Amino acid sequence: TWMLSILKVIPEVINVREGKYRYALGFCYPLETMAFFLFLVICYIYIQGKKFSVKDWIMINIINLLLYSITASRTSVILTAFISFVAVVYAKVNMEKIMRKLFPWLGYGVLLTCTAVSIVGGMMYDPKNELLSKINTIISNRLRLTNDAFDEYGLTLFGQKIEWVGY
């Protein structure tokens, strides 16, 4: 789709956010381009395994930054950089023994930590707090949106029925 959009065979979707043009490169939305790239990187890292090198990491992150300059997709850029960095460290350092002990707990820890940070961050958000305002800006207003959702719907253990309007 990238090449077809460049050759004008399929229309290019251009999205503008905060005055920055974001190109979708043949996809429906700019974030899709970076999501596909992230998935390709993950597959490549998996296939390379212990052969994943610093050269691979450099090439992936050059492409990553190039695509970021076109799509302005922050989350996928950060994830791609982080995952590729961890892959290089894993390939270069003998972490087999450490990972066998750490991995089962790591998954639970990340899941619980991210859930807690999301809920607590949304509940504590106050636009008057300078630090939280800056974090909110960096993560595309997610704290404010979470706070608004908590204000409107509350927080229940097993969810609730919400009446949707639209689609």
Coordinates of N, CA and C in Angstrom, one line a residue:
T1 N 0.8 -1.2 0.0 CA 0.0 0.0 0.0 C 0.9 1.3 0.0
W2 N 2.0 1.2 0.6 CA 2.9 2.4 0.6 C 3.2 2.8 -0.8
M3 N 3.7 1.8 -1.6 CA 4.1 2.2 -2.9 C 2.9 2.6 -3.8
L4 N 1.8 2.0 -3.6 CA 0.6 2.4 -4.4 C 0.1 3.8 -4.0
S5 N 0.3 4.2 -2.8 CA -0.1 5.5 -2.4 C 0.9 6.6 -2.9
I6 N 2.1 6.2 -3.0 CA 3.2 7.1 -3.5 C 3.0 7.3 -5.0
L7 N 2.6 6.2 -5.7 CA 2.4 6.2 -7.1 C 1.0 6.8 -7.5
K8 N 0.2 7.1 -6.5 CA -1.1 7.7 -6.6 C -2.2 6.7 -7.3
V9 N -1.9 5.4 -7.1 CA -2.8 4.4 -7.6 C -4.0 4.4 -6.6
I10 N -3.8 4.5 -5.3 CA -4.8 4.6 -4.3 C -4.7 5.9 -3.6
P11 N -5.8 6.5 -3.1 CA -5.7 7.8 -2.5 C -4.9 7.8 -1.2
E12 N -4.3 8.9 -1.0 CA -3.5 9.0 0.3 C -4.4 9.7 1.3
V13 N -4.5 9.2 2.5 CA -5.2 9.8 3.6 C -4.2 10.6 4.4
I14 N -4.6 11.9 4.5 CA -3.8 12.8 5.3 C -4.6 13.3 6.4
N15 N -4.0 13.2 7.6 CA -4.7 13.6 8.8 C -3.9 14.7 9.5
V16 N -4.5 15.7 10.0 CA -3.8 16.8 10.6 C -4.1 16.8 12.1
R17 N -3.0 16.8 12.9 CA -3.1 16.8 14.4 C -2.1 17.9 14.9
E18 N -2.7 18.9 15.6 CA -1.8 19.9 16.2 C -0.9 20.6 15.1
G19 N -1.5 20.8 13.9 CA -0.8 21.4 12.8 C 0.2 20.6 12.1
K20 N 0.4 19.3 12.5 CA 1.3 18.4 11.8 C 0.5 17.4 10.9
Y21 N 1.0 17.4 9.7 CA 0.4 16.5 8.7 C 0.9 15.1 9.0
R22 N -0.1 14.1 9.0 CA 0.2 12.7 9.2 C -0.3 11.9 8.0
Y23 N 0.6 11.3 7.4 CA 0.3 10.5 6.2 C 0.1 9.0 6.5
A24 N -1.0 8.4 5.9 CA -1.3 7.0 6.2 C -0.6 6.1 5.3
L25 N 0.0 6.5 4.2 CA 0.8 5.7 3.3 C -0.1 4.5 2.8
G26 N -1.3 4.8 2.3 CA -2.1 3.8 1.7 C -3.1 3.1 2.7
F27 N -2.9 3.3 4.0 CA -3.8 2.7 4.9 C -4.9 3.7 5.2
C28 N -5.9 3.3 6.1 CA -7.0 4.1 6.4 C -6.7 5.2 7.4
Y29 N -5.7 5.0 8.2 CA -5.3 5.9 9.3 C -3.8 5.8 9.5
P30 N -3.1 6.9 9.8 CA -1.7 6.9 10.0 C -1.1 5.9 11.0
L31 N -1.9 5.6 12.0 CA -1.4 4.7 13.1 C -1.3 3.3 12.5
E32 N -2.1 2.9 11.5 CA -2.0 1.6 11.0 C -0.6 1.3 10.3
T33 N -0.1 2.3 9.7 CA 1.2 2.1 9.1 C 2.3 1.7 10.1
M34 N 2.3 2.4 11.2 CA 3.2 2.1 12.3 C 2.9 0.8 13.0
A35 N 1.6 0.5 13.2 CA 1.3 -0.8 13.8 C 1.8 -1.9 12.9
F36 N 1.6 -1.9 11.6 CA 2.1 -2.9 10.8 C 3.6 -3.0 10.8
F37 N 4.3 -1.9 10.9 CA 5.7 -1.9 11.0 C 6.1 -2.6 12.3
L38 N 5.5 -2.2 13.4 CA 5.8 -2.8 14.7 C 5.6 -4.3 14.6
F39 N 4.5 -4.8 14.0 CA 4.3 -6.3 13.9 C 5.4 -6.9 13.1
L40 N 5.8 -6.3 12.0 CA 6.9 -6.8 11.2 C 8.2 -6.9 12.0
V41 N 8.5 -5.9 12.8 CA 9.7 -5.8 13.6 C 9.6 -7.0 14.6
I42 N 8.5 -7.2 15.2 CA 8.4 -8.3 16.2 C 8.6 -9.6 15.5
C43 N 8.0 -9.8 14.4 CA 8.2 -11.1 13.6 C 9.7 -11.2 13.3
Y44 N 10.3 -10.2 12.8 CA 11.8 -10.2 12.4 C 12.6 -10.6 13.6
I45 N 12.4 -10.0 14.8 CA 13.1 -10.3 16.0 C 12.9 -11.7 16.4
Y46 N 11.7 -12.2 16.3 CA 11.4 -13.6 16.6 C 12.2 -14.6 15.7
I47 N 12.2 -14.3 14.4 CA 12.9 -15.1 13.4 C 14.4 -15.1 13.7
Q48 N 14.9 -13.9 13.9 CA 16.4 -13.8 14.1 C 16.8 -14.4 15.5
G49 N 16.0 -14.3 16.5 CA 16.4 -14.8 17.8 C 17.7 -14.3 18.3
K50 N 18.6 -15.2 18.7 CA 19.9 -14.7 19.2 C 20.8 -14.1 18.2
K51 N 20.4 -14.2 16.9 CA 21.2 -13.6 15.8 C 20.9 -12.1 15.6
F52 N 19.9 -11.6 16.3 CA 19.5 -10.2 16.2 C 20.7 -9.3 16.7
S53 N 21.1 -8.4 15.8 CA 22.4 -7.6 16.1 C 22.1 -6.1 16.3
V54 N 23.2 -5.5 16.7 CA 23.1 -4.0 16.8 C 22.9 -3.4 15.5
K55 N 23.4 -4.0 14.4 CA 23.2 -3.5 13.1 C 21.7 -3.5 12.7
D56 N 21.0 -4.7 13.1 CA 19.6 -4.8 12.9 C 18.8 -3.7 13.7
W57 N 19.3 -3.5 14.9 CA 18.6 -2.5 15.8 C 18.7 -1.1 15.2
I58 N 19.9 -0.8 14.6 CA 20.1 0.5 14.0 C 19.2 0.7 12.8
M59 N 19.2 -0.3 11.9 CA 18.4 -0.2 10.7 C 16.9 -0.1 11.0
I60 N 16.4 -0.9 12.0 CA 15.0 -0.8 12.4 C 14.7 0.6 12.9
N61 N 15.6 1.1 13.7 CA 15.2 2.4 14.3 C 15.4 3.6 13.4
I62 N 16.2 3.4 12.3 CA 16.3 4.5 11.3 C 15.0 4.5 10.5
I63 N 14.5 3.3 10.2 CA 13.2 3.2 9.5 C 12.1 3.7 10.4
N64 N 12.2 3.3 11.7 CA 11.2 3.7 12.7 C 11.1 5.3 12.8
L65 N 12.2 5.9 12.8 CA 12.2 7.4 12.9 C 11.7 8.0 11.6
L66 N 12.1 7.4 10.5 CA 11.6 7.9 9.2 C 10.1 7.8 9.1
L67 N 9.5 6.7 9.5 CA 8.1 6.5 9.5 C 7.4 7.4 10.5
Y68 N 8.1 7.7 11.6 CA 7.5 8.6 12.6 C 7.4 10.0 12.0
S69 N 8.4 10.4 11.2 CA 8.4 11.8 10.6 C 7.3 11.9 9.6
I70 N 6.8 10.8 9.1 CA 5.7 10.8 8.1 C 4.3 10.6 8.8
T71 N 4.2 9.7 9.8 CA 3.0 9.4 10.4 C 2.7 10.0 11.8
A72 N 3.7 10.5 12.5 CA 3.6 11.1 13.8 C 2.9 10.2 14.8
S73 N 3.2 8.9 14.7 CA 2.6 7.9 15.6 C 3.5 7.6 16.8
R74 N 3.3 8.3 17.9 CA 4.3 8.2 19.0 C 4.3 6.9 19.7
T75 N 3.2 6.3 20.0 CA 3.2 5.0 20.7 C 3.9 3.9 20.0
S76 N 3.6 3.7 18.7 CA 4.3 2.7 18.0 C 5.8 2.9 17.9
V77 N 6.2 4.2 17.8 CA 7.6 4.5 17.7 C 8.3 4.1 19.0
I78 N 7.7 4.4 20.1 CA 8.3 4.1 21.4 C 8.3 2.6 21.6
L79 N 7.2 1.9 21.3 CA 7.2 0.5 21.4 C 8.3 -0.2 20.5
T80 N 8.4 0.2 19.3 CA 9.4 -0.4 18.4 C 10.8 -0.2 18.9
A81 N 11.1 1.0 19.3 CA 12.4 1.3 19.9 C 12.7 0.5 21.1
F82 N 11.7 0.4 22.0 CA 11.9 -0.4 23.3 C 12.0 -1.9 23.0
I83 N 11.2 -2.4 22.2 CA 11.2 -3.9 21.9 C 12.5 -4.2 21.2
S84 N 12.9 -3.4 20.2 CA 14.2 -3.7 19.5 C 15.4 -3.6 20.4
F85 N 15.3 -2.6 21.4 CA 16.4 -2.5 22.3 C 16.5 -3.7 23.2
V86 N 15.4 -4.1 23.7 CA 15.3 -5.3 24.6 C 15.8 -6.6 23.8
A87 N 15.5 -6.6 22.5 CA 15.9 -7.8 21.7 C 17.5 -7.8 21.5
V88 N 18.1 -6.6 21.4 CA 19.5 -6.5 21.3 C 20.2 -7.0 22.6
V89 N 19.7 -6.5 23.7 CA 20.2 -6.8 25.0 C 20.1 -8.3 25.2
Y90 N 18.9 -8.9 24.9 CA 18.6 -10.3 25.1 C 19.6 -11.1 24.2
A91 N 19.8 -10.7 23.0 CA 20.7 -11.4 22.1 C 22.2 -11.4 22.5
K92 N 22.6 -10.3 23.1 CA 24.0 -10.1 23.5 C 24.3 -10.6 24.9
V93 N 23.4 -10.6 25.8 CA 23.6 -11.0 27.1 C 23.0 -12.3 27.4
N94 N 23.7 -13.2 28.1 CA 23.1 -14.5 28.4 C 22.1 -14.4 29.5
M95 N 20.8 -14.3 29.1 CA 19.7 -14.0 30.0 C 18.8 -15.2 30.2
E96 N 19.2 -16.4 29.6 CA 18.3 -17.5 29.6 C 17.9 -17.9 31.1
K97 N 18.9 -18.0 32.0 CA 18.6 -18.4 33.3 C 17.7 -17.4 34.1
I98 N 18.1 -16.1 33.9 CA 17.3 -15.0 34.5 C 15.9 -15.0 34.0
M99 N 15.7 -15.1 32.7 CA 14.4 -15.0 32.1 C 13.5 -16.2 32.5
R100 N 14.1 -17.4 32.7 CA 13.3 -18.6 33.1 C 12.7 -18.3 34.4
K101 N 13.4 -17.6 35.3 CA 12.8 -17.4 36.7 C 12.0 -16.1 36.7
L102 N 12.4 -15.1 35.9 CA 11.7 -13.8 35.9 C 10.4 -13.8 35.0
F103 N 10.4 -14.5 33.9 CA 9.4 -14.3 32.9 C 8.0 -14.6 33.4
P104 N 7.8 -15.7 34.2 CA 6.4 -16.0 34.6 C 5.8 -14.9 35.5
W105 N 6.7 -14.2 36.3 CA 6.2 -13.1 37.1 C 6.1 -11.8 36.4
L106 N 7.0 -11.6 35.4 CA 7.0 -10.4 34.6 C 5.7 -10.1 33.9
G107 N 5.1 -11.1 33.3 CA 3.8 -10.9 32.6 C 2.7 -10.4 33.6
Y108 N 2.6 -11.0 34.8 CA 1.6 -10.6 35.8 C 2.0 -9.2 36.3
G109 N 3.2 -8.9 36.5 CA 3.6 -7.6 37.1 C 3.3 -6.5 36.1
V110 N 3.7 -6.7 34.8 CA 3.4 -5.7 33.8 C 1.9 -5.4 33.7
L111 N 1.1 -6.5 33.6 CA -0.3 -6.4 33.5 C -0.9 -5.6 34.7
L112 N -0.6 -6.0 35.9 CA -1.1 -5.4 37.1 C -0.6 -3.9 37.2
T113 N 0.7 -3.7 36.9 CA 1.2 -2.3 37.0 C 0.5 -1.4 36.0
C114 N 0.4 -1.8 34.7 CA -0.2 -1.0 33.7 C -1.7 -0.7 34.0
T115 N -2.4 -1.7 34.5 CA -3.8 -1.5 34.9 C -3.9 -0.5 36.1
A116 N -3.1 -0.7 37.1 CA -3.1 0.2 38.2 C -2.7 1.7 37.8
V117 N -1.7 1.8 37.0 CA -1.3 3.1 36.6 C -2.4 3.8 35.8
S118 N -3.1 3.0 34.9 CA -4.1 3.6 34.1 C -5.3 4.1 35.0
I119 N -5.7 3.2 35.9 CA -6.9 3.6 36.7 C -6.5 4.7 37.7
V120 N -5.4 4.6 38.4 CA -5.0 5.6 39.4 C -4.7 7.0 38.6
G121 N -4.0 6.9 37.5 CA -3.7 8.1 36.7 C -5.0 8.8 36.3
G122 N -5.9 8.0 35.8 CA -7.2 8.6 35.4 C -8.0 9.2 36.6
M123 N -8.0 8.6 37.7 CA -8.7 9.1 38.9 C -8.0 10.3 39.5
M124 N -6.7 10.3 39.5 CA -6.0 11.4 40.1 C -5.8 12.7 39.2
Y125 N -6.1 12.5 37.9 CA -5.8 13.6 36.9 C -6.5 14.9 37.3
D126 N -5.7 15.9 37.3 CA -6.2 17.3 37.6 C -5.5 18.2 36.7
P127 N -6.2 18.9 35.8 CA -5.5 19.8 34.8 C -4.7 20.9 35.5
K128 N -4.9 21.2 36.8 CA -4.2 22.2 37.5 C -2.8 21.7 37.9
N129 N -2.6 20.4 38.0 CA -1.4 19.8 38.3 C -0.4 19.8 37.1
E130 N 0.6 20.5 37.2 CA 1.5 20.8 36.1 C 2.2 19.5 35.6
L131 N 2.6 18.6 36.4 CA 3.2 17.3 36.0 C 2.2 16.5 35.3
L132 N 1.0 16.3 35.9 CA 0.0 15.5 35.2 C -0.5 16.1 33.9
S133 N -0.5 17.4 33.8 CA -0.9 18.1 32.6 C 0.2 17.8 31.5
K134 N 1.4 17.8 31.8 CA 2.5 17.5 30.8 C 2.4 16.0 30.4
I135 N 2.2 15.1 31.4 CA 2.1 13.7 31.0 C 0.9 13.5 30.1
N136 N -0.2 14.2 30.4 CA -1.5 14.1 29.6 C -1.2 14.6 28.2
T137 N -0.5 15.6 28.0 CA -0.1 16.1 26.7 C 0.7 15.1 25.9
I138 N 1.7 14.5 26.6 CA 2.6 13.5 26.0 C 1.8 12.3 25.5
I139 N 0.8 11.9 26.3 CA 0.0 10.7 25.9 C -1.3 11.0 25.3
S140 N -1.3 12.1 24.6 CA -2.5 12.5 23.7 C -3.8 12.5 24.5
N141 N -3.8 13.2 25.6 CA -5.0 13.5 26.4 C -5.7 12.3 27.0
R142 N -4.9 11.2 27.1 CA -5.5 9.9 27.6 C -5.9 10.0 29.1
L143 N -5.2 10.8 29.9 CA -5.5 11.0 31.3 C -6.8 11.7 31.5
R144 N -7.0 12.8 30.7 CA -8.3 13.5 30.8 C -9.4 12.7 30.3
L145 N -9.3 11.9 29.2 CA -10.3 11.1 28.7 C -10.7 10.0 29.7
T146 N -9.7 9.4 30.4 CA -10.0 8.4 31.4 C -10.7 9.0 32.6
N147 N -10.3 10.2 33.0 CA -10.9 10.9 34.1 C -12.4 11.3 33.7
D148 N -12.6 11.8 32.5 CA -14.0 12.1 32.1 C -14.9 10.8 32.1
A149 N -14.3 9.7 31.7 CA -15.1 8.4 31.7 C -15.4 8.0 33.1
F150 N -14.4 8.1 34.0 CA -14.7 7.8 35.4 C -15.8 8.7 36.0
D151 N -15.7 10.0 35.7 CA -16.7 11.0 36.2 C -18.1 10.6 35.7
E152 N -18.2 10.2 34.4 CA -19.5 10.0 33.8 C -20.0 8.6 34.1
Y153 N -19.2 7.5 34.1 CA -19.7 6.2 34.3 C -19.2 5.5 35.6
G154 N -18.3 6.1 36.3 CA -17.8 5.5 37.5 C -16.9 4.3 37.2
L155 N -16.5 3.5 38.3 CA -15.7 2.4 38.1 C -16.4 1.2 38.8
T156 N -16.6 0.1 38.1 CA -17.2 -1.1 38.7 C -16.3 -2.3 38.5
L157 N -16.4 -3.2 39.3 CA -15.5 -4.4 39.2 C -15.8 -5.2 38.0
F158 N -17.1 -5.4 37.6 CA -17.4 -6.3 36.4 C -18.0 -5.5 35.3
G159 N -17.8 -4.2 35.2 CA -18.2 -3.4 34.1 C -19.7 -3.1 34.2
Q160 N -20.3 -2.5 33.2 CA -21.7 -2.1 33.2 C -22.1 -1.9 31.8
K161 N -23.4 -1.9 31.6 CA -24.0 -1.7 30.3 C -24.0 -0.2 30.0
I162 N -23.4 0.1 28.8 CA -23.4 1.5 28.4 C -24.1 1.6 27.1
E163 N -25.0 2.6 27.0 CA -25.8 2.8 25.8 C -25.0 3.6 24.8
W164 N -24.7 3.0 23.7 CA -23.9 3.6 22.6 C -24.8 4.3 21.7
V165 N -24.3 5.5 21.2 CA -25.0 6.2 20.2 C -24.1 6.3 19.0
G166 N -24.6 5.9 17.8 CA -23.7 5.9 16.6 C -23.6 4.5 16.0
Y167 N -22.4 4.1 15.7 CA -22.2 2.9 15.0 C -23.0 1.8 15.5

